[in-house]
XYZ file of C-alpha atoms in Angstrom:
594
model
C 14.507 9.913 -20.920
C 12.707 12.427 -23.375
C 11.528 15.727 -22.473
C 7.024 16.229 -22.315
C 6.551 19.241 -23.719
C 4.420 21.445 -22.764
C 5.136 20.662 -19.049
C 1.517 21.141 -18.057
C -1.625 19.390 -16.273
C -1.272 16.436 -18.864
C 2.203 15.352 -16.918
C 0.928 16.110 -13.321
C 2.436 13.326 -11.691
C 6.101 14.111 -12.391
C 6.434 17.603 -13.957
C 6.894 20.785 -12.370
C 8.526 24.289 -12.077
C 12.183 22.944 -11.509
C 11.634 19.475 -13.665
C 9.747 19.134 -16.991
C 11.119 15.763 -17.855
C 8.614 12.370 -17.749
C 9.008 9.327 -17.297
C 7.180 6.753 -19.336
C 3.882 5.937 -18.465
C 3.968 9.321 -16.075
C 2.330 11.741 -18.222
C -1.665 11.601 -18.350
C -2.651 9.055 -19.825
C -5.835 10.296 -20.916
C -4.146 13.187 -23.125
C -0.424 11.059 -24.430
C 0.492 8.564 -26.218
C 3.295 6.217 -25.951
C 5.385 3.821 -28.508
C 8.162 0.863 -28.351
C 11.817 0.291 -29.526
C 14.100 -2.104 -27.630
C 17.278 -3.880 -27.556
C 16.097 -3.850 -24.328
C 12.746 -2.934 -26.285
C 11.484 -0.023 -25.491
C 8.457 2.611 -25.256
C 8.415 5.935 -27.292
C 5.800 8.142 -25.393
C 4.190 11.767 -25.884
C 2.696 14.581 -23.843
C 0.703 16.241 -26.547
C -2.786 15.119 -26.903
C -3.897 11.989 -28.938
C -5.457 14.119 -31.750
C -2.207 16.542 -32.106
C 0.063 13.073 -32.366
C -2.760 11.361 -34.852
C -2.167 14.553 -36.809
C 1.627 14.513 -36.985
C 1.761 11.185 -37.514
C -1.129 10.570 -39.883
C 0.977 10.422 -42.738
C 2.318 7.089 -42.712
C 5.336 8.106 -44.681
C 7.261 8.711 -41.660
C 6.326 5.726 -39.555
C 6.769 3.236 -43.031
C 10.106 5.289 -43.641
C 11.320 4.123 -39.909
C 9.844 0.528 -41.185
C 11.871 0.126 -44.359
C 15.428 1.397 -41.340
C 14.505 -2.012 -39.337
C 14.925 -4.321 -42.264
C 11.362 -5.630 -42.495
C 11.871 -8.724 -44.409
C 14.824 -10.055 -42.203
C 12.938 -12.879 -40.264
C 12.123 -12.245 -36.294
C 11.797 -15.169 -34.810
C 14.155 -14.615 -31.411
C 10.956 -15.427 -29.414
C 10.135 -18.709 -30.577
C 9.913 -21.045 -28.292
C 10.444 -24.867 -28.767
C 9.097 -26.238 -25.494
C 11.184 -27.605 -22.462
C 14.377 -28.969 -22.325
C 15.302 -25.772 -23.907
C 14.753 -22.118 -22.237
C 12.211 -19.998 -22.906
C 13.722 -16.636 -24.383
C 10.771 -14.566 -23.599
C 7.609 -14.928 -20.855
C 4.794 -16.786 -22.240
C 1.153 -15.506 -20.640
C -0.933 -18.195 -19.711
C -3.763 -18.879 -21.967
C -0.957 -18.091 -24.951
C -1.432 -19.717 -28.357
C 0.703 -22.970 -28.416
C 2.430 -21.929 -25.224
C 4.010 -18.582 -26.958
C 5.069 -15.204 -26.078
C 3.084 -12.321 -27.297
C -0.409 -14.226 -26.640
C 0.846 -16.555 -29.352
C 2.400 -13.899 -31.699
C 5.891 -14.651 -31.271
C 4.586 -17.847 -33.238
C 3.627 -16.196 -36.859
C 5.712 -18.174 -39.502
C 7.625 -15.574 -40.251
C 7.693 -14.195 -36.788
C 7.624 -10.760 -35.166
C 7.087 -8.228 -37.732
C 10.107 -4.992 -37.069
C 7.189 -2.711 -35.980
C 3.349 -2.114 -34.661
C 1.350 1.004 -34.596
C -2.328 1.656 -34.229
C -3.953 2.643 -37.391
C -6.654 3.760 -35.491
C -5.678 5.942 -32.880
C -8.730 5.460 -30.695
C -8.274 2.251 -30.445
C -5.259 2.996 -28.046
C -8.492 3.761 -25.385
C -10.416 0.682 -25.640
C -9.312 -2.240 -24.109
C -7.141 -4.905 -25.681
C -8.762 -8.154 -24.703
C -12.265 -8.490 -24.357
C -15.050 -11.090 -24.533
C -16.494 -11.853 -27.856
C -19.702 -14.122 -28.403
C -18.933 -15.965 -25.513
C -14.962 -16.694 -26.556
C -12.578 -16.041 -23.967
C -9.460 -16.641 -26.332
C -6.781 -14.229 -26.353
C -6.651 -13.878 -30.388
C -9.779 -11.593 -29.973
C -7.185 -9.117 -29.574
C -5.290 -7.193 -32.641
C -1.905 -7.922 -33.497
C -0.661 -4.161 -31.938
C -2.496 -5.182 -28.755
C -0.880 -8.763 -28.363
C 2.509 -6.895 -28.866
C 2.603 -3.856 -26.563
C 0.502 -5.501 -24.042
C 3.058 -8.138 -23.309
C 2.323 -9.517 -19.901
C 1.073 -6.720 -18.412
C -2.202 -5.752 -17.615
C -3.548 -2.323 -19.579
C -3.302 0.392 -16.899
C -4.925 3.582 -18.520
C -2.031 3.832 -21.131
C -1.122 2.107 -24.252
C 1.969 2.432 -26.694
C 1.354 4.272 -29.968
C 4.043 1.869 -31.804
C 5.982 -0.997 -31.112
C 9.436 -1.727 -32.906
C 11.371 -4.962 -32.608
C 15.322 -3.980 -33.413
C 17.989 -6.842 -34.509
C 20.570 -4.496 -34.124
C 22.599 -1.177 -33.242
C 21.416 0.619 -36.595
C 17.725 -0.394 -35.751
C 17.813 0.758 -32.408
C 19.621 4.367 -33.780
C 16.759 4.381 -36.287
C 13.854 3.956 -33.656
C 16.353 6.858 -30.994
C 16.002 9.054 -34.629
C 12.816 8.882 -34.803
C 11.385 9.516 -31.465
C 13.915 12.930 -31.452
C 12.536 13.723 -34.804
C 9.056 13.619 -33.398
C 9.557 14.809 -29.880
C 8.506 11.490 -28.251
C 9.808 10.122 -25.022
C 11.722 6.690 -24.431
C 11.544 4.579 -22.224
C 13.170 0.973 -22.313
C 12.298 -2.294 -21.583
C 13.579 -5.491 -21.191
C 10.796 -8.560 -20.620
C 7.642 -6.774 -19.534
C 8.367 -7.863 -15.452
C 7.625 -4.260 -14.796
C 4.545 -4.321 -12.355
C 3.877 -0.663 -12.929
C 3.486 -0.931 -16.685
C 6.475 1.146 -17.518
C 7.446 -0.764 -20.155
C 5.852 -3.685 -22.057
C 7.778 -5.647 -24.462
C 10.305 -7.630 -24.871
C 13.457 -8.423 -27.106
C 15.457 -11.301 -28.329
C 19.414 -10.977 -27.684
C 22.542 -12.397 -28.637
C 24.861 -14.618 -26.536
C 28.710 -13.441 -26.924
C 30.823 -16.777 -25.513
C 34.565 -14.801 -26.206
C 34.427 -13.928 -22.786
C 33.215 -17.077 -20.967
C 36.634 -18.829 -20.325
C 37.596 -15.453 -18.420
C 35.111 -15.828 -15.462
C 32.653 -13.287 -17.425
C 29.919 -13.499 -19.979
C 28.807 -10.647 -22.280
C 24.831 -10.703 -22.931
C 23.030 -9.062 -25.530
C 20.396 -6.711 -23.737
C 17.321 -9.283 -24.409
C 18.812 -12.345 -23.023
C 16.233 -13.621 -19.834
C 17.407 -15.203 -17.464
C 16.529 -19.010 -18.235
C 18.866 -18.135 -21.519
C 21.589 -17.406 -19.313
C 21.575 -20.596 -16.729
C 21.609 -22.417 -19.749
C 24.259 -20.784 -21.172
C 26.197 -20.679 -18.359
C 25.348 -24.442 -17.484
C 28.135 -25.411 -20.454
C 30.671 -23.794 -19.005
C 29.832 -24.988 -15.131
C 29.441 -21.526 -14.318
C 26.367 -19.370 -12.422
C 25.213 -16.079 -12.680
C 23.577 -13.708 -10.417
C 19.535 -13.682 -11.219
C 16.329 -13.407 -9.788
C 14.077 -16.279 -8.922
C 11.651 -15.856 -11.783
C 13.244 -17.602 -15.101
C 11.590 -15.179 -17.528
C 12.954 -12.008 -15.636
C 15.385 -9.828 -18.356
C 18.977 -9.256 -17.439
C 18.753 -5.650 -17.920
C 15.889 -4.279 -15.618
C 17.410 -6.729 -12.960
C 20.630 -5.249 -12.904
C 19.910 -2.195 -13.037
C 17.535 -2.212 -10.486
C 19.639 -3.659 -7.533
C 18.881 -7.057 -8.380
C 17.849 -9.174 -5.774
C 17.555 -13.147 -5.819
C 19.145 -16.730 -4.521
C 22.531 -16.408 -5.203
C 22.565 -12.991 -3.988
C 23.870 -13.884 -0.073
C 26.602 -15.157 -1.963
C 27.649 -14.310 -4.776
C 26.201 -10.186 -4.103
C 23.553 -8.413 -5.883
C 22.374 -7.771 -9.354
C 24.537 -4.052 -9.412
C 27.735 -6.185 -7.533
C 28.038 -8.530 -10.325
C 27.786 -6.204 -13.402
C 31.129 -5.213 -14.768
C 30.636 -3.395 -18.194
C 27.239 -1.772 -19.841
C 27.303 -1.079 -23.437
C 24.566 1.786 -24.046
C 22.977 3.946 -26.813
C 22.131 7.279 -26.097
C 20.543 10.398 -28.264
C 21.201 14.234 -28.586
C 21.796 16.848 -30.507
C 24.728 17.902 -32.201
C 25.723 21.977 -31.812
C 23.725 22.701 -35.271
C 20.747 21.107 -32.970
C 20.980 17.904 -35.153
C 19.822 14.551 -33.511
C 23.047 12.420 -32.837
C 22.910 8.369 -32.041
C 26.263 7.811 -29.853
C 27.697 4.597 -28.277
C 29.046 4.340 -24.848
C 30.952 1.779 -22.379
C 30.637 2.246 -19.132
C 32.275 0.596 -16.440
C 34.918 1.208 -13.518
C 37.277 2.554 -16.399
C 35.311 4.213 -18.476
C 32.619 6.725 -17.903
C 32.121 5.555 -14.147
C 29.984 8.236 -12.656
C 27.405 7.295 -15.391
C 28.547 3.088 -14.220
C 27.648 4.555 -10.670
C 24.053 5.703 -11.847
C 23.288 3.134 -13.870
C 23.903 0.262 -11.377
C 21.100 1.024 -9.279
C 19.521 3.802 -10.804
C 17.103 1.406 -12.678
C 15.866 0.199 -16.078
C 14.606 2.075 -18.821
C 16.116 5.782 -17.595
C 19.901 5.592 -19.130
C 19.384 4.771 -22.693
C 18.999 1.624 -24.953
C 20.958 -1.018 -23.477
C 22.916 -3.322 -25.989
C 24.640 -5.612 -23.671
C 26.301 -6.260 -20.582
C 28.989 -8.120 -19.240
C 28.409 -10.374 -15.955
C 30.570 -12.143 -14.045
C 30.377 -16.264 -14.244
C 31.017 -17.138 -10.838
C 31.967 -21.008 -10.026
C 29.437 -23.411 -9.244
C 29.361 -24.069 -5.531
C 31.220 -27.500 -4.154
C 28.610 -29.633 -3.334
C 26.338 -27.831 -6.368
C 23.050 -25.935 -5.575
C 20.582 -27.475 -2.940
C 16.963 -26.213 -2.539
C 14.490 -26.990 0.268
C 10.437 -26.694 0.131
C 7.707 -26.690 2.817
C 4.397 -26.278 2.884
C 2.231 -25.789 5.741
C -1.261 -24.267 6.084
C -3.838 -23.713 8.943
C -6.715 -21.792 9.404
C -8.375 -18.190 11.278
C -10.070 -20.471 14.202
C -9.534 -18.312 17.136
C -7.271 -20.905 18.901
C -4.260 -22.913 18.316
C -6.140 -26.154 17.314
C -5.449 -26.967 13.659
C -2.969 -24.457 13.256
C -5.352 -21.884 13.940
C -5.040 -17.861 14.499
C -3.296 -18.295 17.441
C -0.582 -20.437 16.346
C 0.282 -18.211 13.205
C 1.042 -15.654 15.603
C 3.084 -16.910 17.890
C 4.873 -18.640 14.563
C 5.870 -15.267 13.260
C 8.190 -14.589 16.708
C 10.077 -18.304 15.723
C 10.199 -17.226 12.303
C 12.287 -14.229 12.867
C 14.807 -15.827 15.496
C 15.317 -18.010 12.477
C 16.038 -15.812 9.869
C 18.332 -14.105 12.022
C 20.640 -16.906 11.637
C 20.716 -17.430 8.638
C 24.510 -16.871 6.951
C 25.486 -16.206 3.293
C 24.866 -19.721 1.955
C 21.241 -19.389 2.470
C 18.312 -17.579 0.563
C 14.442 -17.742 0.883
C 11.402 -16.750 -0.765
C 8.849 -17.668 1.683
C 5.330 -17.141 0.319
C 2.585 -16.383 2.947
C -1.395 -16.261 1.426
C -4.858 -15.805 3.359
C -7.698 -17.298 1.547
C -11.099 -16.052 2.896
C -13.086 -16.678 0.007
C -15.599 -19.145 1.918
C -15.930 -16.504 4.785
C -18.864 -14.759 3.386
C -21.177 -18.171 2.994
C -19.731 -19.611 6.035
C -19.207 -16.555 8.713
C -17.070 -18.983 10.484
C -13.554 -17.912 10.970
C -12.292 -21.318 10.850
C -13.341 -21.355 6.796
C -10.675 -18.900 6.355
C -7.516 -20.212 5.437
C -3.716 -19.872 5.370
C -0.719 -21.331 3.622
C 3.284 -21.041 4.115
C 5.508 -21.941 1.314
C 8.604 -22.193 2.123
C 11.385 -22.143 -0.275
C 15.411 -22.113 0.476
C 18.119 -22.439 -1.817
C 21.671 -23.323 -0.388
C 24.880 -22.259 -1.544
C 26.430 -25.536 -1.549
C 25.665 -29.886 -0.848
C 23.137 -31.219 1.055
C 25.824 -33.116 3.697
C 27.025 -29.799 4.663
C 26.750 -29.200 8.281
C 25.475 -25.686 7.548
C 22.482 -27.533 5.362
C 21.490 -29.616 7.672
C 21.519 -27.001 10.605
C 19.093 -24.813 8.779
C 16.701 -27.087 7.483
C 16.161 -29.048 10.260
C 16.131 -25.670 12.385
C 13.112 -24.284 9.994
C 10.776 -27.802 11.131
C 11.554 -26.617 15.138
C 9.800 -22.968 13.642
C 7.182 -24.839 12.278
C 7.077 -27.314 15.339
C 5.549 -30.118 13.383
C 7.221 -32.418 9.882
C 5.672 -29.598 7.189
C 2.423 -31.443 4.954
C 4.943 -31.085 2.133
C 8.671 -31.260 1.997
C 10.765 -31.785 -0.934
C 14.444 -31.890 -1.267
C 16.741 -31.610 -4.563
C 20.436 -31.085 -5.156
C 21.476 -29.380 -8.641
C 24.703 -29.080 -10.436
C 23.648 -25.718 -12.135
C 20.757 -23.351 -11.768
C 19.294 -24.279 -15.119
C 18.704 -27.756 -14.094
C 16.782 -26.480 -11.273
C 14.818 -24.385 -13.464
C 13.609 -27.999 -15.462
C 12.522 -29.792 -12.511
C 9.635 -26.387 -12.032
C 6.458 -27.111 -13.197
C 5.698 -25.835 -16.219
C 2.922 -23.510 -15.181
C 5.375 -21.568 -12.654
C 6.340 -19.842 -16.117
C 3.061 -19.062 -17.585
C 1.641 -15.931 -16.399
C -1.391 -15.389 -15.138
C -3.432 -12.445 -16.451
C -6.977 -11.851 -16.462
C -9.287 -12.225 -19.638
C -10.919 -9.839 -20.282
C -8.678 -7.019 -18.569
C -10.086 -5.024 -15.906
C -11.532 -1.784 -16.432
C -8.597 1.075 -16.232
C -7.948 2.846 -12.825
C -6.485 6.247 -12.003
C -3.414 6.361 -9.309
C -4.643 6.843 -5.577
C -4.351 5.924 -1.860
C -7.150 3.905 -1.714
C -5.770 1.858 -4.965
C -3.715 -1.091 -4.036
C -0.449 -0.983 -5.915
C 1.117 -3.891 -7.892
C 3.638 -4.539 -4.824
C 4.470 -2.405 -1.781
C 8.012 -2.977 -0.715
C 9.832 -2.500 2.016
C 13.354 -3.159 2.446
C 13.956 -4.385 6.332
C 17.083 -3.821 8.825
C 18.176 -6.457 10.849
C 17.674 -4.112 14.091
C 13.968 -3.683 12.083
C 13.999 -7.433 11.904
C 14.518 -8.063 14.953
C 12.106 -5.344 17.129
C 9.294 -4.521 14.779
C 9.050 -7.391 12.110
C 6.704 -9.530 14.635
C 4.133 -6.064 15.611
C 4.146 -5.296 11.977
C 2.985 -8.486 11.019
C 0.269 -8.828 13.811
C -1.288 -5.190 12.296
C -0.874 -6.457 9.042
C -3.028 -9.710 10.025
C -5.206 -7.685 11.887
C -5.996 -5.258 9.185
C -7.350 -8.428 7.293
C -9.362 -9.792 10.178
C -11.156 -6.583 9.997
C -12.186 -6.252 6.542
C -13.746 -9.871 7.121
C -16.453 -7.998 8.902
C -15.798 -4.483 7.805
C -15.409 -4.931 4.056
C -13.156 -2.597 2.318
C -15.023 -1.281 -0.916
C -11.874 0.040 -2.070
C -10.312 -3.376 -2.617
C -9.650 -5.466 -5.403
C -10.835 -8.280 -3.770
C -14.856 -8.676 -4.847
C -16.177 -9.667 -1.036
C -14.039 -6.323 -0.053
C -11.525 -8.370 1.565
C -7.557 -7.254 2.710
C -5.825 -10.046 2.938
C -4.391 -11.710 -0.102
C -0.675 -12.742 0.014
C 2.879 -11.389 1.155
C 6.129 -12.365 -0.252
C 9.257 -12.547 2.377
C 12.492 -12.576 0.647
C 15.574 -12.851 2.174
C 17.623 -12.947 -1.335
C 19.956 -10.204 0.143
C 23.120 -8.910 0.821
C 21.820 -8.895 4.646
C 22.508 -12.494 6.030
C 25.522 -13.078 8.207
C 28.637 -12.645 6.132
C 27.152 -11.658 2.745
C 29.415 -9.418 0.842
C 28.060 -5.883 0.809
C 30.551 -4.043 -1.598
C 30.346 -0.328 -2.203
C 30.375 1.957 -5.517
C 26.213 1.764 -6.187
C 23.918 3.845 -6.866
C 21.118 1.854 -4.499
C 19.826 3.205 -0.976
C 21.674 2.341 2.404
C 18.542 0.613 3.178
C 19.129 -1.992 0.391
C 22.639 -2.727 0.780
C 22.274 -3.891 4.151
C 19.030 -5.031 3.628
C 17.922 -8.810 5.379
C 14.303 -8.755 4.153
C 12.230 -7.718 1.133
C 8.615 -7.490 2.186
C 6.540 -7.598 -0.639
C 2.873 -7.003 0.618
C 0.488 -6.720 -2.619
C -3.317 -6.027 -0.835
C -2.602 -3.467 1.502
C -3.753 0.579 0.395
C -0.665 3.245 0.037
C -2.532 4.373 3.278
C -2.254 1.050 4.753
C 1.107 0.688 3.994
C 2.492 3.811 5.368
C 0.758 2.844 8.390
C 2.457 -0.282 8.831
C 4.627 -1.352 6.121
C 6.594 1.339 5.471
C 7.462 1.829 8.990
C 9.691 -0.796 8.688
C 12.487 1.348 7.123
C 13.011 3.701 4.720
C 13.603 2.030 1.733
C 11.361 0.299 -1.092
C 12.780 -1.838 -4.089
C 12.651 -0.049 -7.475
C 11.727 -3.057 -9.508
C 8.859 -4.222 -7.005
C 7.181 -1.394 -5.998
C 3.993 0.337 -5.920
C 3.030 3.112 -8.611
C 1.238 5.364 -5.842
C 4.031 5.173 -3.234
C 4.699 8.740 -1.358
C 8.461 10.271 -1.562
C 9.383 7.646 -4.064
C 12.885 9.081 -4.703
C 13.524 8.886 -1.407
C 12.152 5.538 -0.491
C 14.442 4.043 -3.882
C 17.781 5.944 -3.483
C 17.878 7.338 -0.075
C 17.640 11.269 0.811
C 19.736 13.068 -1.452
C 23.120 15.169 0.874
């Protein structure tokens, strides 16, 4: 959103003659610095160098001036969290101080504090969590760490401050400030931004007046368990992702992808009105704060862009107005399996063989599926005994399974498809479970509570500059169902393949410690692609997405790798789950521009 000035070296992944406007997180990190407002919280972030900031800034006049704006004594404690039944209004890492956000922060007594900065400029290069005497607790780490460090693990840049807004004048302070001081802004919404964009989050306001009209207005730092239990009380659902702790805003303006979406549509299809705070500059060069709607009525061209266009680019977000879409007859029924086998060169025990020929099955399946039906299969390779063993038959592999249905467990359609997924498995699965909801936030209660703890390593890992050989957060690929059907099957045996290899050609490149490609791959179809999902018009995401049946999310493979194989799939990746060294990235997210 803010202009990096100079455009030089110190911006070299986005900048150049025609553009000298950055992105947060894009300039070097080495040489900027980067700081956090939200309603959907956001970062602040510079392209001159550490010591030319430290010197601007060193005065803390300015910094304790935007302080006394936010109202420092009012009491932050939106991210408290007071254990199940109720929802969790912001991501909790595991390993967190009495189960709380922040690494335990959200908890202070008198909560949050309205804003964070490093004292100690250098400090933004070390990093935040680290082993002390032996302790592996996260309270090692300062209070700035715990706050801009969210859930995310510290990728070679680090925010410079951190403010926590209550309102539209705090937010207009924080936009002040950053034009005063030439910083950049990026927003953010819960941290469930794998390319460390962004990396707080916010608490937000629920506005019922609109509920009895088939639409609910959100403040900008509502999650997404906050919502299903919201919109529980009025036996009403709402389009979300499958993760409980993912933020309304970065969702929806990303495309949005998830189990109602066969259904009910996508993320961008079910977002009617966006209520936004943007800065500039008056004509005597002043910085002006200004409100805006947008929607199909007002200011659509900027409605266009911002459904689809993705989080953190537009402005600060204050709130946003979904539609509450009727429960389902029948309610909300959801389907697991589990079955897992091994690399033995055969097709005893489920062995190499067998997963092969599984993955032609697999796809007649999925081509049948209609608009009642959304998955999430999860598909890991664990070869971790491989190296003491050297038998193929030590190396491992698990199927999870998971299908939500659009309606009761009598209906014909139900039963069709689940009993339809055992033939693809041809044996009962080692696990099945079956549960019928009347909302989505009672199926968020029956999870296990670890499925909402996040898992992030103590101490961090070592920063690591963007290349080929680095394996991304998640490469993406958005897949046809002509791609489904021809190349899904020879993808996946090259994809298999490339991890048989590394077990006796080890990869030094990857993260894996025995050098190992295999890891796990994530096959949604949470689309708009299934037979007779609505695919509505008026977006700002790629072709590719719209008519979308699969999101392959394959987190070991190299950028190299992936354009090898992955990629090759189709054109299009998903903004929100993506990898940060992905080649022709505008073109992969949006489509060629005409």
């Amino acid at each position: 959103m803010g202009r990096c000035n100079p455009c030089n070296t110190h911006c070299r992944y986005s900048c150049g003659p025609q553009n000298d406007f950055c992105g947060a997180g894009s300039c070097d990190p080495a040489d900027s610095v980067q700081a956090e407002t939200a309603s959907s919280a956001g970062a602040l972030s510079s392209s001159p160098r550490l010591e030319t900031l430290n010197d601007g800034l060193r005065h803390d006049w300015s910094i304790r001036k935007l302080e006394q704006a936010l109202d420092p004594t009012v009491p932050r404690l939106g991210v408290r969290w007071s254990k199940y039944p109720q929802p969790q209004p912001a991501p909790v890492p595991t390993g967190s101080i009495n189960d709380q956000s922040f690494y335990g922060l959200g908890d202070a007594p008198k909560g949050l504090k309205a804003l964070y900065y490093y004292e100690d400029v250098a400090e933004m290069q070390r990093p935040c969590f680290v082993l002390e005497d032996g302790s592996s607790e996260w309270n090692t780490a300062s209070d700035m760490c715990k706050a801009a460090l969210h859930q995310n693990e510290y990728r070679n840049w680090n925010p410079f401050i951190v403010v926590f807004p209550l309102n539209e004048r705090h937010i207009a302070a924080a936009l002040t400030f950053a034009a005063q001081h030439r910083l950049c802004i990026a927003t953010a919404g819960t941290g469930h931004e794998y390319n460390s964009r962004n990396s707080c989050p916010t608490g937000g306001i629920l506005d019922k007046a609109l509920a009895p009209a088939g639409a609910f207005r959100f403040g900008a730092g509502c999650i997404f368990a906050e919502m299903h239990a919201f919109s529980a009380k009025h036996n009403r659902v709402v389009a979300s992702g499958w993760c409980s702790t993912v933020g309304m805003v970065g969702f929806h303006l990303g495309g949005g992808h998830g189990p109602f979406a066969p259904s009910l549509g996508l993320g961008v299809d079910n977002l009617l009105e966006i209520e936004v705070l943007q800065v500039g500059r008056d004509a005597k060069g002043q910085t002006v704060v200004h409100k805006k709607i947008a929607s199909r009525h007002h200011n659509p061209q900027l409605f266009w862009a911002m459904r689809g266009g993705g989080g953190g680019v537009w402005g600060v977000i204050l709130s946003m107005t979904i539609r509450a879409q009727a429960v389902p007859d029948g309610g909300l029924s959801r389907v697991f399996m589990n079955q897992s086998g091994t690399f033995c060169q055969d097709s005893r025990d489920f062995g190499y063989q067998w997963l092969r020929d599984m993955w032609t099955r697999f796809t007649a399946w999925q081509l049948r599926l209609n608009s009642k039906v959304s998955t999430q299969p999860a598909f890991f390779i664990d070869p971790s005994q491989y190296k003491a063993t050297g038998d193929l038959c030590s190396v491992t592999w698990t199927s999870n399974f998971e299908y939500f249905y659009a309606g009761g467990q009598t209906d014909q359609d139900y039963v069709l498809f689940r009993d339809s997924l055992v033939d693809v498995l041809q044996t009962k699965p080692e696990v099945t479970q079956e549960n019928n909801f009347k909302s989505a936030f009672e199926c968020l209660l029956t999870m296990p509570p670890n499925k909402f703890l996040l898992s992030v390593t103590n101490p961090l890992p070592p920063p690591h500059p963007p290349s080929d050989a680095a394996t991304g957060p998640q490469n993406s690929v958005l897949i046809s169902r002509q791609a489904m059907e021809t190349e899904f099957v020879s993808t996946m045996m090259n994809v298999l393949d490339i991890c048989f290899k590394t077990l006796e050609h080890n990869d030094k490149t990857s993260p894996d410690s025995n050098g190992y490609r295999c890891g796990f791959h994530y096959l949604y179809t949470s689309l708009t692609g299934n037979l007779g999902s609505p695919q509505p018009g008026g977006t700002a995401i790629s072709p590719g997405f719209r008519s979308a049946l699969m999101l392959w999310n394959a987190r070991t493979l190299t950028t190299q790798q992936s354009d090898d194989t992955l990629y090759k799939l189709g054109p299009n990746s998903y903004f929100s789950e993506s990898s940060y060294v992905m080649h022709n990235w505008t073109a992969r997210y949006w489509g060629h521009v005409t």
